[in-house]
N, CA, C and O atoms as a Tinker XYZ file with bonds, in Angstrom:
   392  protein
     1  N     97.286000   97.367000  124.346000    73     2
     2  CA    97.131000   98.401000  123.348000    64     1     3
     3  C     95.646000   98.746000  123.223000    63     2     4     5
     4  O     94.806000   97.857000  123.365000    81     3
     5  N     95.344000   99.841000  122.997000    73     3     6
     6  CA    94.190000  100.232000  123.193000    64     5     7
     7  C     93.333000  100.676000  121.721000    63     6     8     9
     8  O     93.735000  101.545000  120.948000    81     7
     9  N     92.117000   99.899000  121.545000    73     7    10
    10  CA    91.747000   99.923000  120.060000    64     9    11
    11  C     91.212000  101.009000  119.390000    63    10    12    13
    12  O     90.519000  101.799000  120.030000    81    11
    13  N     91.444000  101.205000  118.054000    73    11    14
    14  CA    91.246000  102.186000  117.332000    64    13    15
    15  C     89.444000  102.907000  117.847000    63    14    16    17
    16  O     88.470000  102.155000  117.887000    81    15
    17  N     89.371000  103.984000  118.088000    73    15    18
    18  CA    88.092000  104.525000  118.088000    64    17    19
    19  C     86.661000  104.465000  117.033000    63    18    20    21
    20  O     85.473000  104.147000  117.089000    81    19
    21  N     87.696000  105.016000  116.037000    73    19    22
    22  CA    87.187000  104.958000  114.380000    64    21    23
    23  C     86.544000  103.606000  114.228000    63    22    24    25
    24  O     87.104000  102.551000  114.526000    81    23
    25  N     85.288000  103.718000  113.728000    73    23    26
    26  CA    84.726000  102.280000  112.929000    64    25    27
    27  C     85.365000  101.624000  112.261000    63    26    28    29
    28  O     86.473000  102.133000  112.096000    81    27
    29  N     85.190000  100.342000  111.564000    73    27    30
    30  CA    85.929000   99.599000  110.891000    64    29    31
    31  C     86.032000  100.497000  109.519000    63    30    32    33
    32  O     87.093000  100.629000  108.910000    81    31
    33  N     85.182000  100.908000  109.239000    73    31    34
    34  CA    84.960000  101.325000  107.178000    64    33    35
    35  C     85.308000  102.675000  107.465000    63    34    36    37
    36  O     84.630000  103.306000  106.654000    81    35
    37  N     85.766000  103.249000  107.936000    73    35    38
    38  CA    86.101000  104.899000  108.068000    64    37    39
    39  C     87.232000  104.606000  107.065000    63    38    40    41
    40  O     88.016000  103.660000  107.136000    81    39
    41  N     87.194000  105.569000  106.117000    73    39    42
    42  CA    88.252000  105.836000  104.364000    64    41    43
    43  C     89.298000  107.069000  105.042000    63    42    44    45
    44  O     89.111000  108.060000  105.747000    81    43
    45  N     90.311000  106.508000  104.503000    73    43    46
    46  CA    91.487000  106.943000  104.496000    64    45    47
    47  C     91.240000  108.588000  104.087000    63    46    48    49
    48  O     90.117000  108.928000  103.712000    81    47
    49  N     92.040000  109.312000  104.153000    73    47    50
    50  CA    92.141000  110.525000  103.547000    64    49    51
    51  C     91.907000  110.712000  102.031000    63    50    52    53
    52  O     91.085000  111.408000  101.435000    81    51
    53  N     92.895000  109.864000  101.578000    73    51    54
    54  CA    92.967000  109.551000   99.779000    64    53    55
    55  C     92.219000  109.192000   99.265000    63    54    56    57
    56  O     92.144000  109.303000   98.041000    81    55
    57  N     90.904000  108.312000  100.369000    73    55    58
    58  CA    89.824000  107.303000   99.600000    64    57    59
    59  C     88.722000  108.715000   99.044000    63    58    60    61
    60  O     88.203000  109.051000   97.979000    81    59
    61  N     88.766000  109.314000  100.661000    73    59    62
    62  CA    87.405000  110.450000  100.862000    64    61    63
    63  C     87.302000  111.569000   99.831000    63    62    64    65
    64  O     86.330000  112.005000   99.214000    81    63
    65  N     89.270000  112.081000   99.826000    73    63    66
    66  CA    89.293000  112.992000   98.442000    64    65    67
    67  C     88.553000  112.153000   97.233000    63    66    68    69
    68  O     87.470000  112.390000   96.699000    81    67
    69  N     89.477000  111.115000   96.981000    73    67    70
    70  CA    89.084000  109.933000   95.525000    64    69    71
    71  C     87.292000  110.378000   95.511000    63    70    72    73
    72  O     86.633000  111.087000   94.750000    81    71
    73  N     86.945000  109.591000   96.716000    73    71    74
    74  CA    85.212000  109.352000   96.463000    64    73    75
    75  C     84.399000  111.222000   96.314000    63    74    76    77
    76  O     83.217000  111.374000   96.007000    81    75
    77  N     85.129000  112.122000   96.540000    73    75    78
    78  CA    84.203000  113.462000   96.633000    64    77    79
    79  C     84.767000  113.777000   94.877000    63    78    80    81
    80  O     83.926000  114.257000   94.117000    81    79
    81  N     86.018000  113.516000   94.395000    73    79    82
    82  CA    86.026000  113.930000   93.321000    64    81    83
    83  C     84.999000  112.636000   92.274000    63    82    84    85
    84  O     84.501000  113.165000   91.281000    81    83
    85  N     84.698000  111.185000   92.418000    73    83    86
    86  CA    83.873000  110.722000   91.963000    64    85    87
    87  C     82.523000  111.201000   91.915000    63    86    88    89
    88  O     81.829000  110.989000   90.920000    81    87
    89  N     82.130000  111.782000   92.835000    73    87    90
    90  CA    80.583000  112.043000   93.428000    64    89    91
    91  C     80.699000  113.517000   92.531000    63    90    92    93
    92  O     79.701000  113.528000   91.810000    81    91
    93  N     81.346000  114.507000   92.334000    73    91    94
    94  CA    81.756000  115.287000   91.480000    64    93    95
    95  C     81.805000  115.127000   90.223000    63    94    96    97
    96  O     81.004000  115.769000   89.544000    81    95
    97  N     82.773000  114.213000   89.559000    73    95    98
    98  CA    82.212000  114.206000   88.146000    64    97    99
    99  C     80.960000  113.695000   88.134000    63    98   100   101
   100  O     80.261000  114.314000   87.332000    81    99
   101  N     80.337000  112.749000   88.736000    73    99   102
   102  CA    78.881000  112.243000   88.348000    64   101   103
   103  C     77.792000  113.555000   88.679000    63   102   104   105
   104  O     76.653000  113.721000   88.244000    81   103
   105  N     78.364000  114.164000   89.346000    73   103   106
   106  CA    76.941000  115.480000   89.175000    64   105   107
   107  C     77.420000  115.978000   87.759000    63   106   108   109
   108  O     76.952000  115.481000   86.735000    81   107
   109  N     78.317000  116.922000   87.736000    73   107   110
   110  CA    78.778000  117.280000   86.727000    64   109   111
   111  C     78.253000  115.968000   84.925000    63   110   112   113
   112  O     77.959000  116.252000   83.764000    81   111
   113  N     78.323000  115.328000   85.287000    73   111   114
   114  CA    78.031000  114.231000   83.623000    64   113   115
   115  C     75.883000  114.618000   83.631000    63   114   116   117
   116  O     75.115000  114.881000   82.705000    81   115
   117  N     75.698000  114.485000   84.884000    73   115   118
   118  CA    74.343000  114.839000   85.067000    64   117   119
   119  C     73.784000  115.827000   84.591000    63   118   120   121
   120  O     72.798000  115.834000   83.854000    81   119
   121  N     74.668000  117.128000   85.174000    73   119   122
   122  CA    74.107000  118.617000   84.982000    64   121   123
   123  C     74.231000  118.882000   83.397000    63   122   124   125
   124  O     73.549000  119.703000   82.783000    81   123
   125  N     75.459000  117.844000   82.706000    73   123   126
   126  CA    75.723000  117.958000   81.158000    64   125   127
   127  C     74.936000  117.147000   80.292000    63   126   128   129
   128  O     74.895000  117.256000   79.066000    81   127
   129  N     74.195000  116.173000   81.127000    73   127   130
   130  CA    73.167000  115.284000   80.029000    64   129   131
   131  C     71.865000  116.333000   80.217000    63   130   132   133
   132  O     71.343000  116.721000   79.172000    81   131
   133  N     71.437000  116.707000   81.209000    73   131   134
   134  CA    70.168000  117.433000   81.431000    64   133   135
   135  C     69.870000  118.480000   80.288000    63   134   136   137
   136  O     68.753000  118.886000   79.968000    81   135
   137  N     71.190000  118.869000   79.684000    73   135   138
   138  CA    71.535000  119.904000   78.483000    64   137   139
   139  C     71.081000  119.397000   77.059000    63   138   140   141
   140  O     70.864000  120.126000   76.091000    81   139
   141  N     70.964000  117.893000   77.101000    73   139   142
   142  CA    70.435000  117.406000   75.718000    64   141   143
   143  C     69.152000  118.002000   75.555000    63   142   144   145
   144  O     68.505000  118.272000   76.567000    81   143
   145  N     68.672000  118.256000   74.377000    73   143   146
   146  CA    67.502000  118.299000   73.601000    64   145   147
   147  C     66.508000  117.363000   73.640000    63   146   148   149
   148  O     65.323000  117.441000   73.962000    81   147
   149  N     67.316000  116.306000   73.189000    73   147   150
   150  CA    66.221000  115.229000   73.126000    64   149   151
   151  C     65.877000  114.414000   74.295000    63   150   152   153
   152  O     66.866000  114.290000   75.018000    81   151
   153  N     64.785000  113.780000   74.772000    73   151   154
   154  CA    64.444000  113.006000   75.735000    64   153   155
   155  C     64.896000  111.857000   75.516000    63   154   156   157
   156  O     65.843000  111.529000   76.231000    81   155
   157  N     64.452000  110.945000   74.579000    73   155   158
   158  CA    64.983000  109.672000   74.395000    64   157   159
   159  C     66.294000  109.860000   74.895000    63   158   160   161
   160  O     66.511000  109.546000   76.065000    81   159
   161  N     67.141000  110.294000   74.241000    73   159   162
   162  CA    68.396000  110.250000   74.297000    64   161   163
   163  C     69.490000  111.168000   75.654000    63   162   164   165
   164  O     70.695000  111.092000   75.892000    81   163
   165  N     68.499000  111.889000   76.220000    73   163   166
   166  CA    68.732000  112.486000   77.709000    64   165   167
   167  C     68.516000  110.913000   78.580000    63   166   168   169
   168  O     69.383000  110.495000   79.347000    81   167
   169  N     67.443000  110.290000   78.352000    73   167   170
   170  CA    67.340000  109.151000   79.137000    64   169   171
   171  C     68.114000  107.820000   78.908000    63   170   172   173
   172  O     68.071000  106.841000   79.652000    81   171
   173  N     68.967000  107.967000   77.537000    73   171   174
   174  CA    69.628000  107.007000   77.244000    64   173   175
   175  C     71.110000  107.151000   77.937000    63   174   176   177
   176  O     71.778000  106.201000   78.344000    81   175
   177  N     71.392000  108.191000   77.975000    73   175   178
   178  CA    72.707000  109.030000   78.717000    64   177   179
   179  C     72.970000  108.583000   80.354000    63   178   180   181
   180  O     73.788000  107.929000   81.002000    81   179
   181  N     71.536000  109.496000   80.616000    73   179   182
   182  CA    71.354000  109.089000   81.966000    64   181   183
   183  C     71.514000  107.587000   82.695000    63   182   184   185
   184  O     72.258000  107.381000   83.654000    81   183
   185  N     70.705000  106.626000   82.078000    73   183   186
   186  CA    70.588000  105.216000   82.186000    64   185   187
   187  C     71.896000  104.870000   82.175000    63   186   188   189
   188  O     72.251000  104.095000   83.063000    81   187
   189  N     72.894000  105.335000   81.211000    73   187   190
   190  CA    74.029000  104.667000   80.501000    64   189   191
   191  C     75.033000  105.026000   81.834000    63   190   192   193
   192  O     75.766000  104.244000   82.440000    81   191
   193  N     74.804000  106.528000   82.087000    73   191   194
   194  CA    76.031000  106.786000   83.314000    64   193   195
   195  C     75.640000  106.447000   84.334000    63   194   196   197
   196  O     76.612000  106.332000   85.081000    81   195
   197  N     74.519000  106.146000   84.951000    73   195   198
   198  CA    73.802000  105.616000   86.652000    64   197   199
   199  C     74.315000  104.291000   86.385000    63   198   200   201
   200  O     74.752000  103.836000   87.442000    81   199
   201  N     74.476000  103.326000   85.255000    73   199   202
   202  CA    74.307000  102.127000   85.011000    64   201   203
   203  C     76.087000  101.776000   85.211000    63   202   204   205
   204  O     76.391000  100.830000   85.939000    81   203
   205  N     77.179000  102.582000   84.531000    73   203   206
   206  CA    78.261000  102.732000   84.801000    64   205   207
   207  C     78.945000  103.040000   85.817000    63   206   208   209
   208  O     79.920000  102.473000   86.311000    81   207
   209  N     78.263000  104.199000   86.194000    73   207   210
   210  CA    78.940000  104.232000   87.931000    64   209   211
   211  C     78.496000  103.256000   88.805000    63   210   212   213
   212  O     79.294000  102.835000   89.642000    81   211
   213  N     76.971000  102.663000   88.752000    73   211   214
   214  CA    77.339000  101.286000   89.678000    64   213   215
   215  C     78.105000  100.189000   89.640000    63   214   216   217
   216  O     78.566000   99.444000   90.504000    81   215
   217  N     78.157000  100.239000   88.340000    73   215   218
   218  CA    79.042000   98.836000   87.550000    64   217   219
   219  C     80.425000   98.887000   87.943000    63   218   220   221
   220  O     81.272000   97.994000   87.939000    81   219
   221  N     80.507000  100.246000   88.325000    73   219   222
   222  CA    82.215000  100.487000   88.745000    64   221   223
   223  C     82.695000  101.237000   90.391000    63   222   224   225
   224  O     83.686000  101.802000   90.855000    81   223
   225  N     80.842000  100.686000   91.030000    73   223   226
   226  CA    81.006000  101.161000   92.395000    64   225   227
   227  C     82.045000  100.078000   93.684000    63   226   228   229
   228  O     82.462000  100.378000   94.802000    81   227
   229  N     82.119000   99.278000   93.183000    73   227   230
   230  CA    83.383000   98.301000   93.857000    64   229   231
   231  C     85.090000   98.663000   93.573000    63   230   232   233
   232  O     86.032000   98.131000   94.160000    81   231
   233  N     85.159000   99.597000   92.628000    73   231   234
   234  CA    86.708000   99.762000   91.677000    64   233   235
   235  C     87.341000  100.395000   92.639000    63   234   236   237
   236  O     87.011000  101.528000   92.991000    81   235
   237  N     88.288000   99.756000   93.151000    73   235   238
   238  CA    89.366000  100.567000   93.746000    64   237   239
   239  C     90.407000  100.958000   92.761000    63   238   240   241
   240  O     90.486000  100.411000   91.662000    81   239
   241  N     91.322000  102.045000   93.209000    73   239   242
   242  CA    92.312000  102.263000   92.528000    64   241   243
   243  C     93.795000  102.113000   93.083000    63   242   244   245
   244  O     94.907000  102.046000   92.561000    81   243
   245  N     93.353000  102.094000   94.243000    73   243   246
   246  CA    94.766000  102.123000   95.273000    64   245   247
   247  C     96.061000  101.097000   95.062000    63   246   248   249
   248  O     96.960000  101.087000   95.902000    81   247
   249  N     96.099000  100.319000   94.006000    73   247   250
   250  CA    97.084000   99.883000   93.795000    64   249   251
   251  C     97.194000  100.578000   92.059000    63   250   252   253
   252  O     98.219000  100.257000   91.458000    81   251
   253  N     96.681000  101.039000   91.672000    73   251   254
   254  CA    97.125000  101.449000   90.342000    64   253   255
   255  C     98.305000  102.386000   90.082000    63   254   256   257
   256  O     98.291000  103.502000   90.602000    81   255
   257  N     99.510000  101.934000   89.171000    73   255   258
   258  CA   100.449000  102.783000   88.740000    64   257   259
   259  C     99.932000  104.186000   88.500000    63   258   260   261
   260  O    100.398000  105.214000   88.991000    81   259
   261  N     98.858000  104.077000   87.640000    73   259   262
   262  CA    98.721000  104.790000   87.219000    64   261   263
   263  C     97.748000  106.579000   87.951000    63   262   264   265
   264  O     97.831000  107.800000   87.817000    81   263
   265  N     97.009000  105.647000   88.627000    73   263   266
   266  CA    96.774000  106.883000   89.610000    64   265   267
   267  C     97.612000  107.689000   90.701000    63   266   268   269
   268  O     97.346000  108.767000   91.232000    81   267
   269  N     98.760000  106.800000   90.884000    73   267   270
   270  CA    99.633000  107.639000   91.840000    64   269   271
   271  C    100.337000  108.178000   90.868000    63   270   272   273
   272  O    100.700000  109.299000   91.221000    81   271
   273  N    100.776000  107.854000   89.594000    73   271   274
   274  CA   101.158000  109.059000   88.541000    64   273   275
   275  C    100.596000  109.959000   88.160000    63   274   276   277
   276  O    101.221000  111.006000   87.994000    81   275
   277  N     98.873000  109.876000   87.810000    73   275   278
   278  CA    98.384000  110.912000   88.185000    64   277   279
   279  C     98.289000  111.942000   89.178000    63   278   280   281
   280  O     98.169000  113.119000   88.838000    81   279
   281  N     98.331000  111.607000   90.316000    73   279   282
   282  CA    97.874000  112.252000   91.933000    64   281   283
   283  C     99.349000  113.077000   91.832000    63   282   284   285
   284  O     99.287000  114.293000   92.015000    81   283
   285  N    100.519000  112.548000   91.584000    73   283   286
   286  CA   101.965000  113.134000   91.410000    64   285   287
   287  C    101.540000  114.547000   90.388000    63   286   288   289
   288  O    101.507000  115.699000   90.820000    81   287
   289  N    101.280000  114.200000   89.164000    73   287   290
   290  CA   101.266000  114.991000   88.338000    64   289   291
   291  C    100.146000  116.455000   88.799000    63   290   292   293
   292  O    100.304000  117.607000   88.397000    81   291
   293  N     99.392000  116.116000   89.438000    73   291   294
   294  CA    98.430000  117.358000   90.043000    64   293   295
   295  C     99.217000  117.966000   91.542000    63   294   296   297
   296  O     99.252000  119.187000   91.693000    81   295
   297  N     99.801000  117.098000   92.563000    73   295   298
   298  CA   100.584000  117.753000   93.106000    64   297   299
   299  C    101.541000  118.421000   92.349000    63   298   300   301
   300  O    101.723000  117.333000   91.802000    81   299
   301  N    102.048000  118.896000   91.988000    73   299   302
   302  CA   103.156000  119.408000   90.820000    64   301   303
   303  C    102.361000  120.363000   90.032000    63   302   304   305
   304  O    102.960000  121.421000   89.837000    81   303
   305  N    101.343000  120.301000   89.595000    73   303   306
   306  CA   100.854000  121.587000   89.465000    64   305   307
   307  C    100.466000  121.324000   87.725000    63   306   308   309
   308  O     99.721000  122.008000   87.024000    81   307
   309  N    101.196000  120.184000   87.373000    73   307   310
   310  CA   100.982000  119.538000   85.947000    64   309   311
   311  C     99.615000  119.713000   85.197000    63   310   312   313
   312  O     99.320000  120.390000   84.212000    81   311
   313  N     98.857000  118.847000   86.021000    73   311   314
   314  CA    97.748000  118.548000   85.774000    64   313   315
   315  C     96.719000  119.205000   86.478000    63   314   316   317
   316  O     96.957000  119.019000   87.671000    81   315
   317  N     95.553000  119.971000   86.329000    73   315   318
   318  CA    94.851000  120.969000   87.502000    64   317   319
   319  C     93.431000  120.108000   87.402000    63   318   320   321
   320  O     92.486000  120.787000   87.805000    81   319
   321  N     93.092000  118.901000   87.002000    73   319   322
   322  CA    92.041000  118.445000   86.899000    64   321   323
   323  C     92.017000  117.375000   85.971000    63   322   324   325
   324  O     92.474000  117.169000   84.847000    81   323
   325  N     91.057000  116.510000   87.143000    73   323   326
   326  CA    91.233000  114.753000   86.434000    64   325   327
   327  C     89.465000  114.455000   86.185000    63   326   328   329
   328  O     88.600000  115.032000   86.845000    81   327
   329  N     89.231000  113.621000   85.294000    73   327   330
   330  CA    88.275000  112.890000   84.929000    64   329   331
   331  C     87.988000  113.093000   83.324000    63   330   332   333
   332  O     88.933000  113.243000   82.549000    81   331
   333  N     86.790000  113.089000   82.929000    73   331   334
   334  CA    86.390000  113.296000   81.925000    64   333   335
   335  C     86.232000  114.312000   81.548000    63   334   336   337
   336  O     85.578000  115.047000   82.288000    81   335
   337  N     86.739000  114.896000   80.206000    73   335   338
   338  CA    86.621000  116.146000   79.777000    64   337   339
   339  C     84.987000  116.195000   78.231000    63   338   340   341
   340  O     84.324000  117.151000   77.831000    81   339
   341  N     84.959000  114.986000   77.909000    73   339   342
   342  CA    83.904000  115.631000   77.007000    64   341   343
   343  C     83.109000  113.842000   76.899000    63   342   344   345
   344  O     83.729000  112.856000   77.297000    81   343
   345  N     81.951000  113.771000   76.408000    73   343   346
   346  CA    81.249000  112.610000   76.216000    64   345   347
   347  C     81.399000  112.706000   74.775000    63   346   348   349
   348  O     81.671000  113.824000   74.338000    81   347
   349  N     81.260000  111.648000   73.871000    73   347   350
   350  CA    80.953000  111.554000   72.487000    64   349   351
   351  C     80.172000  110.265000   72.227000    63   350   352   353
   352  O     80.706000  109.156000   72.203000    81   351
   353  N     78.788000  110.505000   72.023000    73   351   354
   354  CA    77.658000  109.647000   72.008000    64   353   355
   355  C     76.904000  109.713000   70.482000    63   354   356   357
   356  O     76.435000  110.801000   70.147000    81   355
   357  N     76.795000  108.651000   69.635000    73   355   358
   358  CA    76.073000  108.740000   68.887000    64   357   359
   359  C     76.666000  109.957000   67.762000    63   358   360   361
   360  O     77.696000  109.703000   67.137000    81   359
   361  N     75.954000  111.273000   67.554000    73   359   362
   362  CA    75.884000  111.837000   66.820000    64   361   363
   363  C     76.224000  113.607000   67.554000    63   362   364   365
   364  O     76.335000  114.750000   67.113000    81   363
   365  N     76.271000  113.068000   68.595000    73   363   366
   366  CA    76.402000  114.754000   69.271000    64   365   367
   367  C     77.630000  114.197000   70.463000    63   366   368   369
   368  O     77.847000  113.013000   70.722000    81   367
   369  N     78.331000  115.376000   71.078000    73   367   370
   370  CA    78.687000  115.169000   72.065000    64   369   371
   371  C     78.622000  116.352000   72.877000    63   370   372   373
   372  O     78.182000  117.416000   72.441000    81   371
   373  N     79.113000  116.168000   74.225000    73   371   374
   374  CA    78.766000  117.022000   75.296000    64   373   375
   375  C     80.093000  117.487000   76.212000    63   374   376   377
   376  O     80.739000  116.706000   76.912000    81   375
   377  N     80.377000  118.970000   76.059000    73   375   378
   378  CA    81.570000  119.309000   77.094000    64   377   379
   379  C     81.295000  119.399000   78.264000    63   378   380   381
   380  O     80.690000  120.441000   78.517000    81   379
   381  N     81.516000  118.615000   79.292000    73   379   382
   382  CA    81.721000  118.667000   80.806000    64   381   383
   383  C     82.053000  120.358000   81.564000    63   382   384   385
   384  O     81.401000  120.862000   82.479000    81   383
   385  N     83.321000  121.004000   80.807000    73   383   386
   386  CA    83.551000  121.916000   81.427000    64   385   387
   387  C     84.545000  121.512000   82.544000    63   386   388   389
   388  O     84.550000  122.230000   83.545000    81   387
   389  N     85.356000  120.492000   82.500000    73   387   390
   390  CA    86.119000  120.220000   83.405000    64   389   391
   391  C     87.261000  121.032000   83.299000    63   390   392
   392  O     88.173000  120.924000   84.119000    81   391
């Protein structure tokens, strides 16, 4: 039998969608903190979501119920968009625009 071409770490179809819609909301949380007023608290945002998405750069989902109920529900036409829809920090919050 003759061995796969593809490198070992080449992502599935599902992973590459998964990881472009991750890499997506994190611009998007970016382009919506840059919108704060205040500095302190633009940099507290910032820190808080760079600090979160690494913290959760190992998370798979591929066995979760719950994301293949999601992924169902957007095939179907249910749902037209997944992630976060608004931040609520402190004293203000921020719409994504998702």
């Amino acid at each position: 039998m003759a061995a796969s071409r593809l490198p070992p770490a080449t992502l599935t179809l599902k992973q590459f969608v998964r990881r472009q819609q991750v890499l997506l909301l994190y611009r998007r949380i970016l382009q919506t903190i840059r919108q704060v007023p205040n500095d302190s608290d633009r940099k507290h945002l910032k820190d808080w979501a760079r600090e979160e998405f690494k913290r959760n750069k190992s998370a798979t989902e591929e066995a979760s119920p719950t994301t293949e109920a999601q992924d169902l529900k957007e095939a179907n036409g249910i749902v037209t968009t997944t992630g976060v829809r608004s931040i609520c920090v402190r004293e203000f919050s921020l719409d994504l625009g998702l």
